Amino acid sequence: MKEQSDFIIIKSLEDGVNVIGLTRGSDTKFHHAEKLDQGEVMIAQFTEHTSAIKVRGEAKILTAFGEIASERSK
């Protein structure tokens, strides 16, 4: 049976929210980026290549652990 990875849901609350996937390993690097407009939803998954997901901008993030909101940089 294949192991299932965790999913997160990101809902953009403004135009231009960046979602960036970061790699595993000794050197953490960007490997994928998406830009979401207000109201768009992205479902992302942690994989053998993705160890972290960075959200820049105002968004609602839902995980198996609960909900958190990212804020706009000041």
CSV table of C-alpha atoms in Angstrom, one decimal:
chain,number,residue,atom,x,y,z
A,1,MET,CA,0.0,0.0,0.0
A,2,LYS,CA,1.3,3.4,-0.9
A,3,GLU,CA,1.7,5.9,1.9
A,4,GLN,CA,-0.5,8.9,1.7
A,5,SER,CA,0.9,12.4,2.1
A,6,ASP,CA,-0.8,15.3,3.8
A,7,PHE,CA,-2.8,17.8,1.8
A,8,ILE,CA,-3.4,21.5,2.6
A,9,ILE,CA,-6.0,23.8,1.1
A,10,ILE,CA,-5.1,27.5,0.4
A,11,LYS,CA,-7.8,30.0,-0.4
A,12,SER,CA,-6.6,33.4,-1.7
A,13,LEU,CA,-8.2,36.4,0.0
A,14,GLU,CA,-6.5,38.9,-2.3
A,15,ASP,CA,-5.0,39.0,-5.8
A,16,GLY,CA,-1.4,37.9,-6.2
A,17,VAL,CA,-1.0,35.4,-3.4
A,18,ASN,CA,2.2,33.3,-4.0
A,19,VAL,CA,2.3,29.6,-3.1
A,20,ILE,CA,5.9,28.2,-3.2
A,21,GLY,CA,6.9,24.6,-2.9
A,22,LEU,CA,10.3,23.9,-1.2
A,23,THR,CA,12.4,20.8,-1.7
A,24,ARG,CA,13.7,18.2,0.8
A,25,GLY,CA,17.4,17.5,1.3
A,26,SER,CA,20.5,19.2,2.5
A,27,ASP,CA,19.8,22.2,0.3
A,28,THR,CA,16.3,23.6,0.5
A,29,LYS,CA,15.3,25.1,-2.9
A,30,PHE,CA,12.2,26.5,-4.6
A,31,HIS,CA,10.8,23.9,-7.0
A,32,HIS,CA,7.4,25.2,-7.9
A,33,ALA,CA,5.4,28.5,-7.6
A,34,GLU,CA,1.9,29.5,-8.3
A,35,LYS,CA,0.1,32.9,-8.1
A,36,LEU,CA,-3.5,32.9,-7.0
A,37,ASP,CA,-6.1,35.6,-7.5
A,38,GLN,CA,-8.7,36.5,-5.0
A,39,GLY,CA,-11.2,33.7,-4.4
A,40,GLU,CA,-9.0,31.0,-6.0
A,41,VAL,CA,-8.4,27.8,-4.1
A,42,MET,CA,-5.4,25.5,-4.4
A,43,ILE,CA,-5.1,22.0,-3.0
A,44,ALA,CA,-1.4,21.2,-2.4
A,45,GLN,CA,0.3,18.0,-1.2
A,46,PHE,CA,3.5,17.2,0.6
A,47,THR,CA,5.5,14.7,-1.4
A,48,GLU,CA,8.8,13.0,-1.5
A,49,HIS,CA,10.1,16.2,-3.2
A,50,THR,CA,8.1,18.8,-1.3
A,51,SER,CA,8.9,19.3,2.4
A,52,ALA,CA,7.5,22.8,2.9
A,53,ILE,CA,5.0,25.1,1.3
A,54,LYS,CA,5.4,28.9,1.7
A,55,VAL,CA,2.4,31.2,1.3
A,56,ARG,CA,3.0,34.9,0.7
A,57,GLY,CA,0.0,37.2,0.8
A,58,GLU,CA,-3.4,37.2,2.5
A,59,ALA,CA,-4.9,33.7,2.4
A,60,LYS,CA,-6.8,31.1,4.5
A,61,ILE,CA,-4.9,27.8,4.9
A,62,LEU,CA,-6.7,24.6,6.0
A,63,THR,CA,-4.7,21.6,7.2
A,64,ALA,CA,-5.4,18.4,9.2
A,65,PHE,CA,-4.3,20.4,12.2
A,66,GLY,CA,-6.7,23.3,11.8
A,67,GLU,CA,-7.0,26.6,10.1
A,68,ILE,CA,-4.6,29.5,9.9
A,69,ALA,CA,-4.5,32.8,8.0
A,70,SER,CA,-1.4,34.3,6.4
A,71,GLU,CA,-1.2,38.0,6.4
A,72,ARG,CA,0.0,40.6,3.9
A,73,SER,CA,3.6,41.8,4.4
A,74,LYS,CA,3.8,45.3,5.8
